[in-house]
Each structure stands twice: as C-alpha cells, then as structure tokens.
Coordinates of C-alpha atoms and ligand atoms in Angstrom, one line a residue:
M1 CA 73.3 146.3 82.0
Q2 CA 75.5 147.1 79.2
R3 CA 75.6 150.9 80.2
N4 CA 76.7 150.1 83.5
H5 CA 79.5 148.1 82.2
V6 CA 80.8 150.7 79.9
S7 CA 80.7 153.4 82.6
R8 CA 82.8 151.2 85.1
R9 CA 85.3 150.6 82.4
T10 CA 85.6 154.3 81.9
I11 CA 86.2 154.7 85.8
L12 CA 88.7 152.0 85.7
K13 CA 90.7 153.3 82.9
T14 CA 90.9 157.0 84.3
G15 CA 91.1 156.1 87.9
L16 CA 88.6 158.5 88.8
G17 CA 84.8 158.5 89.3
F18 CA 81.7 159.7 87.7
S19 CA 79.1 158.7 90.2
L20 CA 76.2 161.1 90.3
S21 CA 75.7 161.5 93.9
T22 CA 77.8 164.0 96.0
M23 CA 79.8 162.7 98.9
I24 CA 78.1 160.3 101.4
P25 CA 79.2 160.9 104.9
A26 CA 80.5 157.7 106.6
T27 CA 78.0 155.9 108.8
S28 CA 78.6 156.7 112.5
L29 CA 78.3 154.5 115.6
L30 CA 78.5 155.9 118.9
A31 CA 80.6 153.7 121.4
G32 CA 81.5 154.7 125.0
T33 CA 80.4 154.4 128.5
N34 CA 76.9 156.1 128.4
K35 CA 75.8 154.7 124.9
L36 CA 75.0 151.5 123.4
D37 CA 78.0 149.1 123.0
A38 CA 79.2 149.2 119.4
H39 CA 78.6 145.6 117.7
L40 CA 80.8 145.0 114.5
V41 CA 79.9 142.1 112.5
A42 CA 82.6 141.0 110.0
K43 CA 80.9 139.4 107.1
P44 CA 80.7 139.3 103.3
A45 CA 78.6 141.9 101.8
R46 CA 78.0 143.5 98.4
V47 CA 78.4 147.3 98.1
A48 CA 78.2 150.0 95.5
L49 CA 81.6 151.4 95.1
F50 CA 80.5 153.1 92.0
G51 CA 77.4 154.7 93.8
G52 CA 74.0 154.3 92.6
Q53 CA 71.4 151.7 93.5
N54 CA 72.9 148.5 92.4
P55 CA 75.7 147.1 94.7
S56 CA 77.9 145.3 92.4
T57 CA 81.2 144.6 94.3
D58 CA 81.5 141.6 96.6
V59 CA 83.5 142.6 99.7
W60 CA 84.1 141.8 103.3
S61 CA 82.4 144.3 105.5
Y62 CA 81.7 145.4 109.0
N63 CA 77.9 145.6 109.3
N64 CA 77.4 145.4 105.7
L65 CA 79.4 148.8 105.2
V66 CA 82.6 149.6 103.4
P67 CA 84.3 151.4 105.4
G68 CA 82.8 150.1 108.5
P69 CA 80.7 152.4 110.8
E70 CA 82.8 155.2 112.2
M71 CA 83.3 154.8 116.1
R72 CA 83.3 158.1 117.9
V73 CA 84.0 158.5 121.7
R74 CA 85.0 161.5 123.7
Q75 CA 88.6 161.7 125.0
G76 CA 88.9 160.0 128.4
E77 CA 85.9 157.8 127.8
R78 CA 86.1 154.1 127.4
L79 CA 85.8 152.5 123.9
K80 CA 83.9 149.2 123.9
F81 CA 83.0 147.2 120.8
I82 CA 82.1 143.6 120.2
V83 CA 83.4 141.9 117.1
E84 CA 81.6 139.0 115.7
N85 CA 83.1 137.0 113.0
Q86 CA 80.8 135.8 110.3
L87 CA 83.7 135.3 107.9
D88 CA 85.0 131.8 106.9
E89 CA 88.4 132.5 108.4
E90 CA 89.7 133.8 111.7
T91 CA 90.1 137.6 112.3
T92 CA 90.9 140.1 114.9
V93 CA 90.6 143.9 115.2
H94 CA 93.5 146.1 115.9
S95 CA 92.6 149.9 116.9
H96 CA 95.3 151.5 115.1
G97 CA 97.2 154.2 116.8
L98 CA 95.3 154.1 120.2
R99 CA 97.4 153.6 123.2
M100 CA 95.9 150.7 125.2
P101 CA 96.7 147.7 127.3
H102 CA 98.2 144.9 125.4
A103 CA 95.4 142.3 125.5
M104 CA 93.2 144.8 123.6
D105 CA 95.6 145.3 120.8
G106 CA 94.1 142.7 118.5
V107 CA 97.3 140.7 117.1
P108 CA 96.6 137.1 116.8
Y109 CA 98.4 134.7 118.9
V110 CA 100.5 137.6 120.5
T111 CA 97.7 139.5 122.4
Q112 CA 94.8 137.2 121.9
K113 CA 93.6 134.1 120.4
P114 CA 92.3 134.9 117.1
I115 CA 88.5 135.2 116.6
A116 CA 87.3 132.0 115.0
P117 CA 84.3 131.9 112.6
G118 CA 81.2 132.1 114.5
E119 CA 83.0 133.6 117.6
S120 CA 82.9 137.0 119.1
F121 CA 85.5 139.1 121.0
T122 CA 84.9 142.1 123.1
Y123 CA 87.4 144.9 122.9
E124 CA 87.2 147.4 125.7
F125 CA 89.6 150.0 126.9
D126 CA 90.0 153.8 128.1
V127 CA 90.9 156.1 125.3
P128 CA 93.6 158.7 126.7
D129 CA 94.2 160.7 123.5
A130 CA 91.9 162.7 121.3
G131 CA 92.3 162.3 117.5
T132 CA 91.8 160.5 114.3
Y133 CA 92.6 156.7 114.4
W134 CA 91.1 153.5 112.5
Y135 CA 90.5 150.0 112.9
H136 CA 91.3 147.0 110.9
P137 CA 91.9 143.3 111.0
H138 CA 95.4 142.0 112.0
S139 CA 94.9 138.5 110.7
N140 CA 95.7 137.9 107.0
S141 CA 95.6 141.6 106.4
A142 CA 96.9 141.8 103.1
E143 CA 93.5 140.1 102.0
Q144 CA 91.2 141.1 104.8
I145 CA 92.0 144.9 104.7
E146 CA 91.9 144.9 100.8
R147 CA 88.6 143.2 100.7
G148 CA 87.1 146.3 102.6
L149 CA 87.7 145.6 106.3
S150 CA 88.5 148.8 108.1
G151 CA 86.8 151.8 109.5
A152 CA 87.5 155.2 111.3
I153 CA 87.8 155.6 115.0
I154 CA 87.3 159.3 116.0
V155 CA 88.2 160.6 119.5
E156 CA 86.8 163.9 120.2
E157 CA 88.7 166.4 122.1
R158 CA 87.0 167.4 125.4
V159 CA 86.6 171.0 124.1
P160 CA 86.7 170.7 120.2
I161 CA 87.9 173.6 118.1
A162 CA 85.4 175.7 116.4
V163 CA 84.6 174.5 112.7
D164 CA 81.5 174.5 110.6
R165 CA 81.9 170.8 109.7
D166 CA 84.0 167.9 111.0
M167 CA 84.3 165.3 108.2
T168 CA 86.2 162.0 107.9
W169 CA 87.5 160.9 104.5
V170 CA 88.4 157.3 104.4
L171 CA 90.7 156.9 101.4
D172 CA 91.1 153.4 100.0
D173 CA 92.5 152.0 96.8
W174 CA 91.2 148.8 94.9
R175 CA 92.5 146.6 92.4
L176 CA 89.4 145.8 90.4
S177 CA 88.4 143.8 87.3
S178 CA 86.5 145.4 84.5
Q179 CA 83.3 144.1 86.1
G180 CA 84.2 146.0 89.4
L181 CA 85.1 142.9 91.4
I182 CA 88.0 142.6 93.6
L183 CA 90.8 140.9 91.7
G184 CA 92.5 138.1 93.5
G185 CA 96.3 137.4 93.7
F186 CA 96.7 138.8 97.2
G187 CA 100.3 138.8 98.2
N188 CA 101.8 137.7 94.9
H189 CA 105.6 138.1 94.4
M190 CA 105.5 141.2 92.4
D191 CA 103.3 143.0 94.7
A192 CA 105.3 141.7 97.7
G193 CA 108.8 142.6 96.5
M194 CA 107.9 145.9 95.2
A195 CA 105.5 148.8 96.0
G196 CA 102.6 146.5 97.5
R197 CA 99.2 145.9 95.9
M198 CA 98.6 149.2 94.1
G199 CA 95.0 149.3 92.9
N200 CA 93.2 151.0 89.9
A201 CA 90.2 152.6 91.6
V202 CA 90.2 155.1 94.7
T203 CA 87.4 155.5 96.9
I204 CA 86.4 158.0 99.6
N205 CA 84.2 156.6 102.2
G206 CA 83.6 153.6 100.2
E207 CA 82.6 155.4 97.0
I208 CA 84.5 156.4 93.8
P209 CA 83.9 160.2 94.2
K210 CA 83.0 162.8 91.9
M211 CA 82.4 165.9 93.8
F212 CA 82.5 167.2 97.2
E213 CA 79.8 170.0 97.8
V214 CA 80.7 172.9 100.2
R215 CA 79.4 176.3 101.1
A216 CA 81.4 179.5 100.6
G217 CA 82.9 180.8 103.7
E218 CA 82.8 177.5 105.7
R219 CA 85.6 176.2 107.8
L220 CA 86.2 172.4 107.5
R221 CA 88.0 170.1 109.6
L222 CA 88.8 167.3 107.4
R223 CA 90.2 164.0 108.8
L224 CA 92.0 162.0 106.2
I225 CA 92.6 158.2 106.7
N226 CA 94.6 156.2 104.4
T227 CA 93.4 152.6 104.6
A228 CA 95.0 151.3 101.3
N229 CA 97.2 148.4 101.4
A230 CA 100.0 150.2 99.5
R231 CA 99.0 153.4 97.8
V232 CA 100.8 156.6 99.2
F233 CA 98.5 159.7 98.5
G234 CA 99.9 163.1 98.0
L235 CA 96.9 165.3 97.8
D236 CA 97.1 168.8 96.4
F237 CA 94.1 171.0 97.2
G238 CA 94.9 173.5 94.3
A239 CA 93.8 176.9 95.1
H240 CA 92.9 176.0 98.7
R241 CA 95.4 176.5 101.6
P242 CA 94.9 173.5 104.1
R243 CA 96.6 173.6 107.3
I244 CA 97.7 170.6 109.0
I245 CA 96.8 170.3 112.6
A246 CA 97.6 166.8 113.4
Y247 CA 99.3 163.7 112.2
D248 CA 98.2 160.3 113.2
G249 CA 95.7 161.9 115.5
Q250 CA 98.3 163.9 117.4
P251 CA 98.4 167.5 117.5
V252 CA 101.1 169.4 115.7
E253 CA 101.8 173.1 115.3
P254 CA 99.4 174.2 112.5
H255 CA 101.2 174.6 109.3
E256 CA 100.7 174.3 105.5
P257 CA 102.0 171.2 103.9
Q258 CA 105.5 171.0 102.5
N259 CA 105.5 171.6 98.8
G260 CA 101.9 171.9 99.0
L261 CA 101.4 168.2 99.0
V262 CA 99.4 166.5 102.0
V263 CA 101.2 163.2 101.9
L264 CA 99.9 160.0 103.6
G265 CA 101.4 156.7 103.7
P266 CA 99.4 153.5 104.4
A267 CA 97.8 153.6 107.8
M268 CA 98.6 157.4 108.3
R269 CA 96.1 160.1 109.1
I270 CA 96.2 163.8 108.8
D271 CA 93.7 166.2 110.1
L272 CA 93.4 169.5 108.0
I273 CA 91.7 172.9 108.5
I274 CA 90.3 174.3 105.1
D275 CA 88.7 177.5 104.8
M276 CA 86.4 177.5 101.8
D277 CA 87.4 181.0 100.6
H278 CA 86.3 180.8 97.0
E279 CA 83.1 182.2 95.5
P280 CA 79.8 180.2 95.2
K281 CA 79.4 178.0 92.2
Q282 CA 83.2 177.7 91.7
S283 CA 84.8 174.3 91.3
V284 CA 88.1 173.4 92.5
P285 CA 89.9 170.1 91.9
I286 CA 91.7 168.0 94.3
F287 CA 94.6 166.0 92.8
D288 CA 96.6 163.1 94.0
R289 CA 100.2 163.8 92.8
F290 CA 102.2 161.5 95.0
Y291 CA 103.3 159.4 91.9
P292 CA 103.8 162.3 89.6
A293 CA 103.5 160.3 86.3
Q294 CA 100.1 159.0 87.4
A295 CA 98.7 162.2 89.0
Y296 CA 94.9 162.1 88.7
R297 CA 92.0 164.2 89.8
L298 CA 90.6 162.7 93.1
I299 CA 87.6 164.9 93.5
N300 CA 86.0 168.3 92.8
V301 CA 85.3 170.8 95.6
V302 CA 82.1 172.4 94.3
Y303 CA 80.7 175.5 96.0
S304 CA 76.9 175.6 96.2
G305 CA 75.0 178.5 94.9
G306 CA 74.5 179.8 98.4
S307 CA 75.8 183.1 99.6
P308 CA 79.0 182.8 101.8
I309 CA 78.2 182.0 105.4
R310 CA 80.8 184.6 106.5
N311 CA 82.6 187.6 104.9
S312 CA 86.1 186.7 105.9
S313 CA 87.7 183.4 107.1
L314 CA 87.4 182.6 110.8
T315 CA 90.3 183.7 112.9
S316 CA 89.4 181.4 116.0
P317 CA 92.4 179.3 117.0
I318 CA 93.0 176.0 115.3
N319 CA 95.6 174.5 117.6
L320 CA 94.6 171.4 119.1
P321 CA 95.2 170.8 123.0
A322 CA 98.2 168.4 123.6
N323 CA 97.5 164.7 124.1
T324 CA 99.0 162.9 127.0
M325 CA 102.0 161.1 125.9
P326 CA 105.1 161.3 128.3
E327 CA 107.9 163.5 126.8
P328 CA 111.0 161.5 126.0
D329 CA 114.2 162.5 127.5
I330 CA 116.5 163.0 124.5
E331 CA 119.5 163.6 126.3
R332 CA 119.3 160.4 128.5
A333 CA 117.5 158.1 125.9
Q334 CA 119.0 154.8 124.8
H335 CA 119.8 154.5 121.1
H336 CA 118.8 151.6 119.0
D337 CA 119.5 150.8 115.3
V338 CA 116.9 149.3 113.0
V339 CA 117.8 148.5 109.3
F340 CA 115.3 147.6 106.7
T341 CA 116.4 145.6 103.9
G342 CA 115.2 143.4 101.0
G343 CA 112.9 143.8 98.1
M344 CA 113.6 144.0 94.5
M345 CA 116.0 146.4 93.0
G346 CA 117.5 147.1 96.4
R347 CA 121.1 146.8 97.5
G348 CA 122.2 145.5 100.7
M349 CA 120.2 142.2 100.2
M350 CA 122.0 139.2 101.3
G351 CA 123.7 136.9 98.9
G352 CA 122.2 134.7 96.1
G353 CA 121.4 131.4 97.9
M354 CA 119.9 133.0 101.2
R355 CA 117.7 135.3 99.0
E356 CA 116.4 132.4 97.0
Q357 CA 115.5 130.3 100.1
M358 CA 113.7 133.5 101.6
M359 CA 111.7 134.1 98.4
R360 CA 110.8 130.4 98.2
N361 CA 109.3 131.0 101.8
G362 CA 107.5 134.0 100.5
K363 CA 109.9 136.2 102.6
M364 CA 111.1 139.3 100.7
W365 CA 112.1 141.7 103.6
T366 CA 114.2 141.8 106.6
I367 CA 114.4 144.0 109.8
N368 CA 117.8 143.8 111.2
G369 CA 118.5 140.8 109.2
I370 CA 115.5 138.6 110.1
A371 CA 112.2 138.0 108.1
F372 CA 109.3 137.7 110.4
E373 CA 107.9 134.2 110.2
G374 CA 105.4 134.7 113.1
P375 CA 102.8 134.5 114.4
V376 CA 105.0 134.7 117.4
M377 CA 108.8 135.4 117.4
N378 CA 111.8 136.5 119.7
P379 CA 111.7 140.3 119.8
L380 CA 113.6 142.3 117.6
L381 CA 114.2 144.8 120.2
R382 CA 114.0 144.8 124.1
L383 CA 113.2 148.2 125.5
E384 CA 113.5 148.9 129.2
Q385 CA 110.0 150.0 130.4
G386 CA 109.8 153.6 131.7
R387 CA 112.8 154.9 129.9
S388 CA 113.2 156.9 126.8
H389 CA 114.4 155.5 123.6
I390 CA 115.6 156.7 120.2
L391 CA 115.3 154.3 117.3
T392 CA 117.2 155.2 114.2
L393 CA 115.2 153.6 111.3
R394 CA 117.2 153.0 108.2
N395 CA 115.5 152.2 105.0
E396 CA 118.1 150.6 102.9
T397 CA 115.6 149.3 100.2
A398 CA 114.6 151.0 97.0
W399 CA 111.0 151.5 98.2
Y400 CA 108.8 153.5 100.6
H401 CA 108.0 152.2 103.9
P402 CA 105.3 153.4 106.3
I403 CA 106.7 151.8 109.6
H404 CA 104.2 151.4 112.5
L405 CA 104.7 150.8 116.2
H406 CA 101.9 149.5 118.2
G407 CA 101.1 150.6 121.7
H408 CA 102.9 154.1 121.7
S409 CA 103.2 157.2 119.8
F410 CA 106.7 158.5 119.1
R411 CA 108.2 161.9 118.0
V412 CA 109.9 161.9 114.7
I413 CA 112.9 163.9 115.8
A414 CA 115.2 163.8 112.8
R415 CA 115.1 162.7 109.2
N416 CA 118.5 161.9 107.6
G417 CA 120.2 162.9 110.6
R418 CA 118.8 166.6 110.6
G419 CA 116.2 167.6 113.2
T420 CA 112.6 167.9 111.9
R421 CA 110.9 171.2 112.3
F422 CA 107.9 170.1 114.2
R423 CA 109.1 166.9 115.9
E424 CA 105.7 165.6 115.1
W425 CA 104.1 162.7 117.1
Q426 CA 103.2 159.8 115.0
D427 CA 102.6 156.2 115.1
T428 CA 103.5 155.6 111.7
V429 CA 106.4 157.0 109.8
L430 CA 106.8 157.0 106.1
I431 CA 110.6 156.5 105.2
P432 CA 111.4 157.1 101.5
P433 CA 114.0 154.8 99.8
R434 CA 117.5 155.0 101.4
E435 CA 116.6 157.6 103.9
T436 CA 116.6 157.4 107.8
A437 CA 114.1 158.7 110.4
D438 CA 114.9 159.0 114.1
I439 CA 111.9 158.4 116.5
A440 CA 111.9 159.0 120.2
F441 CA 109.3 158.0 122.8
V442 CA 109.2 156.7 126.3
A443 CA 108.5 153.0 126.5
D444 CA 105.8 153.1 129.2
N445 CA 103.4 150.6 127.9
P446 CA 104.5 146.9 128.8
G447 CA 104.1 144.2 126.3
D448 CA 105.3 142.6 123.2
W449 CA 104.3 145.2 120.4
M450 CA 104.2 144.7 116.6
F451 CA 106.6 146.9 114.6
H452 CA 106.1 146.6 111.0
C453 CA 105.8 148.1 107.7
H454 CA 102.1 148.9 107.0
I455 CA 102.2 148.0 103.3
A456 CA 100.2 144.9 103.8
E457 CA 102.1 142.9 101.3
H458 CA 105.5 143.9 102.9
L459 CA 104.5 142.9 106.4
A460 CA 103.1 139.7 105.0
S461 CA 106.6 138.9 103.6
G462 CA 108.7 139.5 106.4
M463 CA 108.7 143.2 107.2
M464 CA 107.6 142.7 110.8
G465 CA 109.0 142.2 114.3
I466 CA 108.3 142.5 117.8
V467 CA 109.6 145.2 120.4
R468 CA 109.3 144.1 123.8
V469 CA 108.7 146.5 126.4
A470 CA 109.4 145.1 129.9
Ligands
LIG1 CU1 97.7 149.4 111.5 CU2 99.9 146.4 112.8 O1 98.7 147.9 112.2
LIG2 CU1 107.2 148.3 103.4

C-alpha cells in the first residue's frame, strides 16, 4: 500500500512512468460487414494507468477499457457499432475524421437525439477512406473524454504497405491526484481561458509507459493519436529517423518531420514509418519537447538482444495510396474569413462590459464574434454544396488552437499566406497564436457540420460553430 503510494508520487512529479511491463498493445475489436458488430458499452470502470495488477483509477470507459477497443475495418467496408450508455448522463459517439452521412456524426441535438442513460444507438456507415481515426463522445466532452472515453478506428488500406509491425499509440494526458485519481474541476475558468486542461501524467494505450521493445532491423508503422483534451505533443525520436506518411489518416508525400519534431495537437493523428536501425540491446529515448521548458522523456525504445531481422533497412515503398476526397478547384473556390478571438492575454477581445458578461456565462472564445451557446445555433458559414471553398482561419488569440471540421477533410494550402509544401489533407489544423491557415475543400457532404477548436475546454466555452453545407 505505502510503497504503491510512493511510486505513484514519483510518477506524478516527473511526468513519466516506471511501470514494469513493456507496452501493451491496444485491445482490438473487429467491425465491419462480415464480422460481428462491435458493441461499445460506455460505463464507469477502474483501470491500472500505472500498470500492474491493481487497478486504482476510476474512469469512464468503453467495455472497461481505456482507451476503448480499437475498431478495425477495411477501406470501403461498412463500419457498424452499437453504443450502449451505462453512464449516468447522456452521451454520443463521434467518429472523428471519417467522412460519413450527417445522421451518423454523433453530435447531440444536431445529428441525433443524445443517447440517454440505459439507451443504445447504432452507428452504421460505409468508410470511403483508409487511415487512422478515433472515436469519442460529443456530449459534455471536456469531462467525458478526460475521464477516459476514446478509442482508435483503423481503416486498413485495401493493399497495405509492407511493414513488420503496425502499431497504434493512443496518447493521452491526465490530471491526477497524488492518489492517482482523476481530479475534478472540469472546464474551470483558468483552463478554459488559457491552454485548456493540461495534465500531469501521460499515457500510451492507457498506461504510463516505460519502455517499448523493438527488434533491430524491423520496420514499424506507428499510428499516433492525440486524445488529450489540451496537450500538444512534439515527439523527438532522437537517433531514429521517422518519416511521416499520413496526417489525420490522409496520405502525404513521405517526409521527415520539420525540425525533427512530430507535432500533434489534440485530436490529430500522424502515421510514421520508423526503421529500427540501431544495434541489439541499445536503448533510445523518445522525448516530448513541445513545451521546451517542460520537456520530458516519454518512453525508451529498447532493442531486444535478438540479432537484426535484416541487414539493411527495407527499401520497399512507403507511399500510401490516395484516398477519395474530391480535389478542390483553387482558382474558382469561394473565399471565407474565419476569425478566432478571446481567451486570456489576447488582443482583439471585445470591450470590458461585454467580456465580463461572456465570462459570467462561461464563454471565453468567439468565432467571427460569436460564442457558441448551443446545442443548436444558426450557421456561422453557409457553403454551397458541390463547390470548392477556401477558408482563411485567423487565430487572433495568444493560444494554440487545433481547429476541426466535421464531415470533410481539407487541404491546408497556406500558412500565414505562404503555400505549404505538402498541401496536406487534414481534418484538424493546429494554428499557433496570431497565425493563419488557409484550408481548401469541396463541400460535398450536405448537413450542419460542427466546426470547433478541439481543446475540449475551449469548445465548451464558446469556440465552436456550425458550417452548413447545402
Ligand atoms: Cu473530435 Cu467535434 O470532434
Ligand atoms: Cu482552442
């Protein structure tokens, strides 16, 4: 008992883990036409974030697991899963990043009646694009996601690229007490008006990691998913040379990360190819350096003693086949401006009285001058269906915002007015303070789509709106 307590304190102080096990792969659940339908039960559970035999942290889970089971389908198949709500409050499940009919998008009151306690809802839709996605509630998300409700959705390519191992790392960030319990205070003013709820313990696949065992010579496809409410990760793989092959599930020309950092804002995903080209028995740390003053070692990559499985790195192609998004017509696209303001320490916030009134209502942020009061509101933008559109997103705040659009993927065509090198497809674009990003897409999916910052405390305090495609 006492010893347990001490080791937990150590973990919290350093932000890294000392669990004795190696990495546990996420539990996977097959969905899709020819298999059993996946069944997710949202309910309280107790899990072992610190590893070992004694689960000590009370969470909200899918099927008693944190993260929830990984759902896997093949591109072009149908994803079907039933969500049963055994929580004491309503919930929904949003399949983040997947393009689907509006009715399946999991937004309470906008796309469906929320799932009341004791009720179930069946989500079912065809999956057009391969890639790495995730699911999470869209009700009271600042609390429900933080308490553990999230999981991976992997859509396999029809012909996958050759790798020795295909792994998913669900990255999460927790604010825990010294007893290892989730602290309350969800959505408080300080978190809402600043960086969001930053935690003090980081997990990979639901466990504070210590080491990740690899075999010399192997080629790994590593799918990173940031399910944290607020933490941005900037992973430094040290002596390894990862190549990015997909952002937010969407293929990109393979390239090494800029400045050596693999940066993922909340809700973002990145697929990496890493060749394990060190010697047996070596140990190589992976650091998270996004916040330089608080850099920490996330995990050690430990090479087993086994001899290399090949003598030189694989040379087979790592380019992923393109997905099926229509190509936006940049020349003829309609332009729209979207301005984000608010938060603490920012300029461009409205004058005193208005600001105070907003804060009394718990609203800290606006999009084009309007704080989301939901659950249903007039659209912020109306986009003509079938046309190409360019949105210039201006972050006029002092904070980072990962901005997410439902129902579509978009190309990030420019940052601060300059064309991007890869014109990457994303569904969530991280915009640094006082910067801009131009995104382009064909509005081909009709409906009222949520458009919001994915820092859960920001969206809960106004940074959300509706984009109507009709
Ligand atoms: Cu991850 Cu509105 O979604
Ligand atoms: Cu934000």
